[in-house]
PDB file of C-alpha atoms in Angstrom:
ATOM      1  CA  MET A   1      10.846 -21.501  16.232  1.00 88.00           C
ATOM      2  CA  ASN A   2      10.542 -20.454  19.681  1.00 86.00           C
ATOM      3  CA  ALA A   3       7.686 -20.534  21.874  1.00 85.00           C
ATOM      4  CA  GLU A   4       6.347 -17.018  20.596  1.00 90.00           C
ATOM      5  CA  VAL A   5       6.300 -17.926  16.965  1.00 92.00           C
ATOM      6  CA  ILE A   6       4.575 -20.943  17.789  1.00 90.00           C
ATOM      7  CA  SER A   7       1.886 -19.644  19.612  1.00 90.00           C
ATOM      8  CA  ALA A   8       1.648 -16.646  17.522  1.00 93.00           C
ATOM      9  CA  SER A   9       1.243 -19.472  14.388  1.00 92.00           C
ATOM     10  CA  MET A  10      -1.542 -21.576  16.449  1.00 90.00           C
ATOM     11  CA  ASP A  11      -3.526 -18.765  17.221  1.00 92.00           C
ATOM     12  CA  GLY A  12      -3.856 -17.779  13.561  1.00 91.00           C
ATOM     13  CA  LYS A  13      -1.587 -14.681  13.996  1.00 94.00           C
ATOM     14  CA  LEU A  14       0.740 -15.408  10.829  1.00 94.00           C
ATOM     15  CA  ALA A  15       1.582 -11.770  10.373  1.00 95.00           C
ATOM     16  CA  GLU A  16       2.830 -11.381  13.860  1.00 96.00           C
ATOM     17  CA  ALA A  17       4.596 -14.912  13.746  1.00 95.00           C
ATOM     18  CA  ALA A  18       6.312 -13.503  10.786  1.00 96.00           C
ATOM     19  CA  LEU A  19       7.389 -10.693  12.630  1.00 96.00           C
ATOM     20  CA  LEU A  20       8.851 -12.648  15.166  1.00 96.00           C
ATOM     21  CA  LEU A  21      10.565 -15.391  12.941  1.00 96.00           C
ATOM     22  CA  GLY A  22      12.118 -12.560  10.685  1.00 94.00           C
ATOM     23  CA  ALA A  23      10.545 -14.192   7.594  1.00 96.00           C
ATOM     24  CA  LYS A  24       7.177 -14.592   5.689  1.00 96.00           C
ATOM     25  CA  ILE A  25       5.416 -17.685   6.770  1.00 95.00           C
ATOM     26  CA  PRO A  26       2.890 -19.330   4.224  1.00 94.00           C
ATOM     27  CA  VAL A  27      -0.596 -20.028   5.007  1.00 92.00           C
ATOM     28  CA  GLU A  28      -0.082 -23.784   4.592  1.00 92.00           C
ATOM     29  CA  LEU A  29       1.857 -23.944   7.926  1.00 90.00           C
ATOM     30  CA  LEU A  30      -1.946 -23.473   9.539  1.00 88.00           C
ATOM     31  CA  GLU A  31      -3.423 -26.610   7.592  1.00 87.00           C
ATOM     32  CA  ASN A  32      -1.626 -29.085   9.934  1.00 82.00           C
ATOM     33  CA  LEU A  33      -1.072 -27.836  13.466  1.00 86.00           C
ATOM     34  CA  SER A  34      -0.743 -30.907  14.834  1.00 85.00           C
ATOM     35  CA  THR A  35       3.148 -30.964  14.690  1.00 85.00           C
ATOM     36  CA  LEU A  36       2.853 -27.317  16.235  1.00 89.00           C
ATOM     37  CA  ASN A  37       0.830 -28.276  18.811  1.00 87.00           C
ATOM     38  CA  TYR A  38       3.313 -31.460  19.667  1.00 88.00           C
ATOM     39  CA  ASN A  39       6.241 -29.248  19.754  1.00 87.00           C
ATOM     40  CA  ARG A  40       4.706 -26.521  22.211  1.00 89.00           C
ATOM     41  CA  GLU A  41       3.749 -29.598  24.487  1.00 90.00           C
ATOM     42  CA  GLN A  42       6.957 -31.220  24.551  1.00 90.00           C
ATOM     43  CA  LEU A  43       8.521 -27.398  25.169  1.00 88.00           C
ATOM     44  CA  GLU A  44       6.293 -27.164  28.297  1.00 89.00           C
ATOM     45  CA  THR A  45       6.856 -30.548  29.572  1.00 91.00           C
ATOM     46  CA  ASP A  46      10.535 -30.593  28.648  1.00 90.00           C
ATOM     47  CA  GLN A  47      13.339 -28.219  29.451  1.00 85.00           C
ATOM     48  CA  ASN A  48      15.524 -29.987  27.474  1.00 93.00           C
ATOM     49  CA  TYR A  49      13.723 -30.377  24.151  1.00 92.00           C
ATOM     50  CA  MET A  50      14.403 -26.719  22.616  1.00 92.00           C
ATOM     51  CA  PRO A  51      17.146 -27.791  20.700  1.00 94.00           C
ATOM     52  CA  TRP A  52      15.465 -30.617  19.179  1.00 96.00           C
ATOM     53  CA  SER A  53      12.379 -28.583  18.824  1.00 92.00           C
ATOM     54  CA  ALA A  54      10.658 -27.574  15.185  1.00 92.00           C
ATOM     55  CA  ARG A  55      12.673 -25.239  12.986  1.00 94.00           C
ATOM     56  CA  ALA A  56      11.570 -23.051  10.218  1.00 95.00           C
ATOM     57  CA  ILE A  57      13.364 -23.872   6.741  1.00 97.00           C
ATOM     58  CA  ILE A  58      13.688 -20.316   5.699  1.00 97.00           C
ATOM     59  CA  LEU A  59      14.596 -19.777   1.988  1.00 94.00           C
ATOM     60  CA  ALA A  60      17.383 -17.013   2.290  1.00 91.00           C
ATOM     61  CA  ASN A  61      16.947 -15.192  -0.604  1.00 92.00           C
ATOM     62  CA  GLU A  62      13.223 -14.897  -0.688  1.00 93.00           C
ATOM     63  CA  ASN A  63      13.292 -14.616   3.177  1.00 95.00           C
ATOM     64  CA  ILE A  64      10.165 -16.986   3.184  1.00 96.00           C
ATOM     65  CA  MET A  65       9.731 -20.283   5.297  1.00 96.00           C
ATOM     66  CA  VAL A  66       9.435 -23.041   3.098  1.00 97.00           C
ATOM     67  CA  GLY A  67       8.509 -26.071   5.638  1.00 96.00           C
ATOM     68  CA  ILE A  68       9.483 -27.106   9.163  1.00 95.00           C
ATOM     69  CA  VAL A  69      11.970 -29.655  10.658  1.00 96.00           C
ATOM     70  CA  ARG A  70      12.272 -30.932  13.850  1.00 94.00           C
ATOM     71  CA  PHE A  71      12.751 -34.180  15.996  1.00 96.00           C
ATOM     72  CA  HIS A  72      10.006 -35.528  17.999  1.00 92.00           C
ATOM     73  CA  SER A  73      11.896 -35.659  21.310  1.00 93.00           C
ATOM     74  CA  THR A  74      15.316 -35.560  23.224  1.00 94.00           C
ATOM     75  CA  PRO A  75      17.658 -38.090  22.286  1.00 95.00           C
ATOM     76  CA  ASP A  76      16.875 -41.634  23.772  1.00 95.00           C
ATOM     77  CA  PRO A  77      13.070 -41.853  24.545  1.00 94.00           C
ATOM     78  CA  GLU A  78      11.863 -45.104  25.675  1.00 95.00           C
ATOM     79  CA  TYR A  79       9.845 -45.847  22.366  1.00 93.00           C
ATOM     80  CA  LEU A  80      12.909 -45.750  20.096  1.00 93.00           C
ATOM     81  CA  ARG A  81      14.863 -48.000  22.520  1.00 93.00           C
ATOM     82  CA  MET A  82      13.736 -51.065  20.535  1.00 93.00           C
ATOM     83  CA  TYR A  83      15.452 -49.757  17.563  1.00 92.00           C
ATOM     84  CA  ALA A  84      18.687 -48.456  19.117  1.00 91.00           C
ATOM     85  CA  ARG A  85      19.881 -46.236  22.162  1.00 92.00           C
ATOM     86  CA  GLY A  86      20.396 -42.948  22.140  1.00 93.00           C
ATOM     87  CA  ALA A  87      18.454 -42.564  18.743  1.00 95.00           C
ATOM     88  CA  VAL A  88      16.301 -39.387  17.727  1.00 96.00           C
ATOM     89  CA  GLU A  89      13.238 -39.529  15.457  1.00 96.00           C
ATOM     90  CA  LEU A  90      13.255 -37.088  12.841  1.00 95.00           C
ATOM     91  CA  GLY A  91      10.236 -35.156  11.396  1.00 94.00           C
ATOM     92  CA  TYR A  92      10.191 -32.665   8.397  1.00 95.00           C
ATOM     93  CA  ARG A  93       7.474 -31.114   6.117  1.00 94.00           C
ATOM     94  CA  ILE A  94       7.866 -29.008   2.840  1.00 96.00           C
ATOM     95  CA  PHE A  95       5.191 -26.758   1.732  1.00 95.00           C
ATOM     96  CA  SER A  96       3.797 -27.612  -1.396  1.00 94.00           C
ATOM     97  CA  ASN A  97       5.070 -24.766  -3.442  1.00 94.00           C
ATOM     98  CA  TYR A  98       8.706 -25.691  -2.595  1.00 95.00           C
ATOM     99  CA  ARG A  99       8.597 -29.566  -2.945  1.00 94.00           C
ATOM    100  CA  ARG A 100      10.983 -31.300  -5.267  1.00 93.00           C
ATOM    101  CA  MET A 101      13.591 -28.670  -5.178  1.00 94.00           C
ATOM    102  CA  GLY A 102      16.027 -30.492  -3.026  1.00 94.00           C
ATOM    103  CA  TYR A 103      15.132 -28.337   0.218  1.00 96.00           C
ATOM    104  CA  ALA A 104      14.014 -31.155   2.274  1.00 95.00           C
ATOM    105  CA  LYS A 105      17.169 -33.286   1.481  1.00 96.00           C
ATOM    106  CA  GLU A 106      19.372 -30.582   2.094  1.00 95.00           C
ATOM    107  CA  THR A 107      17.456 -29.792   5.579  1.00 95.00           C
ATOM    108  CA  VAL A 108      17.428 -33.251   6.767  1.00 95.00           C
ATOM    109  CA  LYS A 109      21.335 -33.821   5.965  1.00 94.00           C
ATOM    110  CA  ALA A 110      21.926 -30.650   7.966  1.00 94.00           C
ATOM    111  CA  VAL A 111      20.101 -31.345  10.742  1.00 95.00           C
ATOM    112  CA  LEU A 112      21.361 -35.049  10.837  1.00 94.00           C
ATOM    113  CA  ALA A 113      24.855 -33.440  10.907  1.00 93.00           C
ATOM    114  CA  TRP A 114      24.375 -30.933  13.557  1.00 94.00           C
ATOM    115  CA  ALA A 115      23.176 -33.536  16.146  1.00 94.00           C
ATOM    116  CA  GLY A 116      25.891 -36.174  15.082  1.00 92.00           C
ATOM    117  CA  VAL A 117      28.489 -33.273  15.306  1.00 92.00           C
ATOM    118  CA  ASN A 118      26.842 -31.180  18.652  1.00 93.00           C
ATOM    119  CA  PHE A 119      25.136 -34.377  20.664  1.00 94.00           C
ATOM    120  CA  ASN A 120      27.170 -37.296  19.495  1.00 92.00           C
ATOM    121  CA  ILE A 121      23.821 -38.812  18.143  1.00 93.00           C
ATOM    122  CA  THR A 122      24.510 -42.202  15.956  1.00 91.00           C
ATOM    123  CA  SER A 123      21.268 -43.406  15.283  1.00 95.00           C
ATOM    124  CA  PHE A 124      18.327 -41.790  13.409  1.00 96.00           C
ATOM    125  CA  VAL A 125      14.797 -42.784  13.048  1.00 96.00           C
ATOM    126  CA  ALA A 126      12.231 -41.562  10.632  1.00 96.00           C
ATOM    127  CA  SER A 127       8.773 -43.142  10.269  1.00 94.00           C
ATOM    128  CA  VAL A 128       6.989 -42.581   6.887  1.00 94.00           C
ATOM    129  CA  SER A 129       3.499 -43.426   5.534  1.00 92.00           C
ATOM    130  CA  PRO A 130       3.578 -45.718   2.914  1.00 92.00           C
ATOM    131  CA  SER A 131       1.858 -43.145   0.581  1.00 92.00           C
ATOM    132  CA  ASN A 132       4.607 -40.426   0.956  1.00 92.00           C
ATOM    133  CA  VAL A 133       6.537 -41.683  -2.096  1.00 93.00           C
ATOM    134  CA  PRO A 134       8.894 -38.536  -1.832  1.00 93.00           C
ATOM    135  CA  SER A 135       9.953 -39.109   1.391  1.00 93.00           C
ATOM    136  CA  PHE A 136      10.698 -42.839   0.805  1.00 92.00           C
ATOM    137  CA  SER A 137      12.789 -41.551  -2.155  1.00 94.00           C
ATOM    138  CA  LEU A 138      14.256 -38.943   0.354  1.00 94.00           C
ATOM    139  CA  ILE A 139      15.436 -41.351   3.394  1.00 94.00           C
ATOM    140  CA  ASN A 140      16.514 -44.096   0.811  1.00 93.00           C
ATOM    141  CA  SER A 141      18.913 -41.807  -0.796  1.00 93.00           C
ATOM    142  CA  LEU A 142      20.538 -40.822   2.487  1.00 92.00           C
ATOM    143  CA  GLY A 143      21.008 -44.686   3.415  1.00 91.00           C
ATOM    144  CA  PHE A 144      18.112 -45.015   5.813  1.00 94.00           C
ATOM    145  CA  ILE A 145      16.977 -49.102   6.109  1.00 94.00           C
ATOM    146  CA  LYS A 146      13.423 -50.160   6.890  1.00 95.00           C
ATOM    147  CA  VAL A 147      13.127 -51.877  10.239  1.00 94.00           C
ATOM    148  CA  ASP A 148       9.515 -51.778  11.179  1.00 93.00           C
ATOM    149  CA  GLU A 149       5.838 -51.289  10.546  1.00 93.00           C
ATOM    150  CA  VAL A 150       3.773 -49.090  13.047  1.00 91.00           C
ATOM    151  CA  MET A 151       0.054 -48.031  13.411  1.00 90.00           C
ATOM    152  CA  ASP A 152       0.573 -44.381  14.656  1.00 82.00           C
ATOM    153  CA  GLU A 153      -2.569 -43.047  16.496  1.00 81.00           C
ATOM    154  CA  THR A 154      -2.473 -39.992  14.476  1.00 77.00           C
ATOM    155  CA  ASP A 155      -0.750 -40.697  10.895  1.00 76.00           C
ATOM    156  CA  GLY A 156      -1.964 -44.418  10.546  1.00 84.00           C
ATOM    157  CA  LEU A 157       0.485 -46.891   9.520  1.00 92.00           C
ATOM    158  CA  GLU A 158       3.791 -45.899   9.203  1.00 92.00           C
ATOM    159  CA  HIS A 159       7.270 -47.472   8.193  1.00 95.00           C
ATOM    160  CA  VAL A 160       9.710 -47.205  10.222  1.00 95.00           C
ATOM    161  CA  PHE A 161      13.442 -46.670   8.889  1.00 95.00           C
ATOM    162  CA  MET A 162      17.127 -46.318  10.916  1.00 95.00           C
ATOM    163  CA  LEU A 163      20.180 -44.709   9.996  1.00 93.00           C
ATOM    164  CA  ASN A 164      23.524 -45.249  11.891  1.00 88.00           C
ATOM    165  CA  SER A 165      26.610 -42.823  12.192  1.00 71.00           C
ATOM    166  CA  ASN A 166      27.851 -43.873   8.622  1.00 56.00           C
ATOM    167  CA  PHE A 167      26.069 -40.764   7.161  1.00 53.00           C
ATOM    168  CA  ILE A 168      27.789 -38.274   9.485  1.00 55.00           C
ATOM    169  CA  THR A 169      31.107 -39.986   8.786  1.00 51.00           C
ATOM    170  CA  LYS A 170      30.186 -39.401   4.834  1.00 56.00           C
ATOM    171  CA  GLN A 171      29.064 -36.022   5.353  1.00 54.00           C
ATOM    172  CA  LEU A 172      32.165 -34.930   7.125  1.00 48.00           C
ATOM    173  CA  HIS A 173      34.499 -36.267   4.822  1.00 44.00           C
TER     174      HIS A 173
END
């Protein structure tokens, strides 16, 4: 999602954002603007963030956005170095009408493979709220292992999970 789509969305102009994106955008996107706001701030302060920024998950046969996926930063941010050098942290959200249909798993697998193939990323982090059972199931199914618990200033208690490069090797063979 480019800066124009993000700005239009943040301003509540979903029709304009949808035209820019080339797909319908559900109003549910506006229910949690912290992701888009964080993404916009990152894009304004770090020119290298664009490839890691928010991406719309679009269901092609319906031409509708069903969620969002992003990396929280460029590779190797200071806050992840306690877990692994060169790591990136993944975040995703599937809109309620499209949950439990496999879109999150398909998307996460695709962006992990993209980061591994294009940027040689071998370590991935995902932070999950203890109450988010579907995300726990997803990351466990992909081989993530719990390494920590942290108190996030926005989201509260989160469990931190890591995945190493074995995922990429398995997916490409």
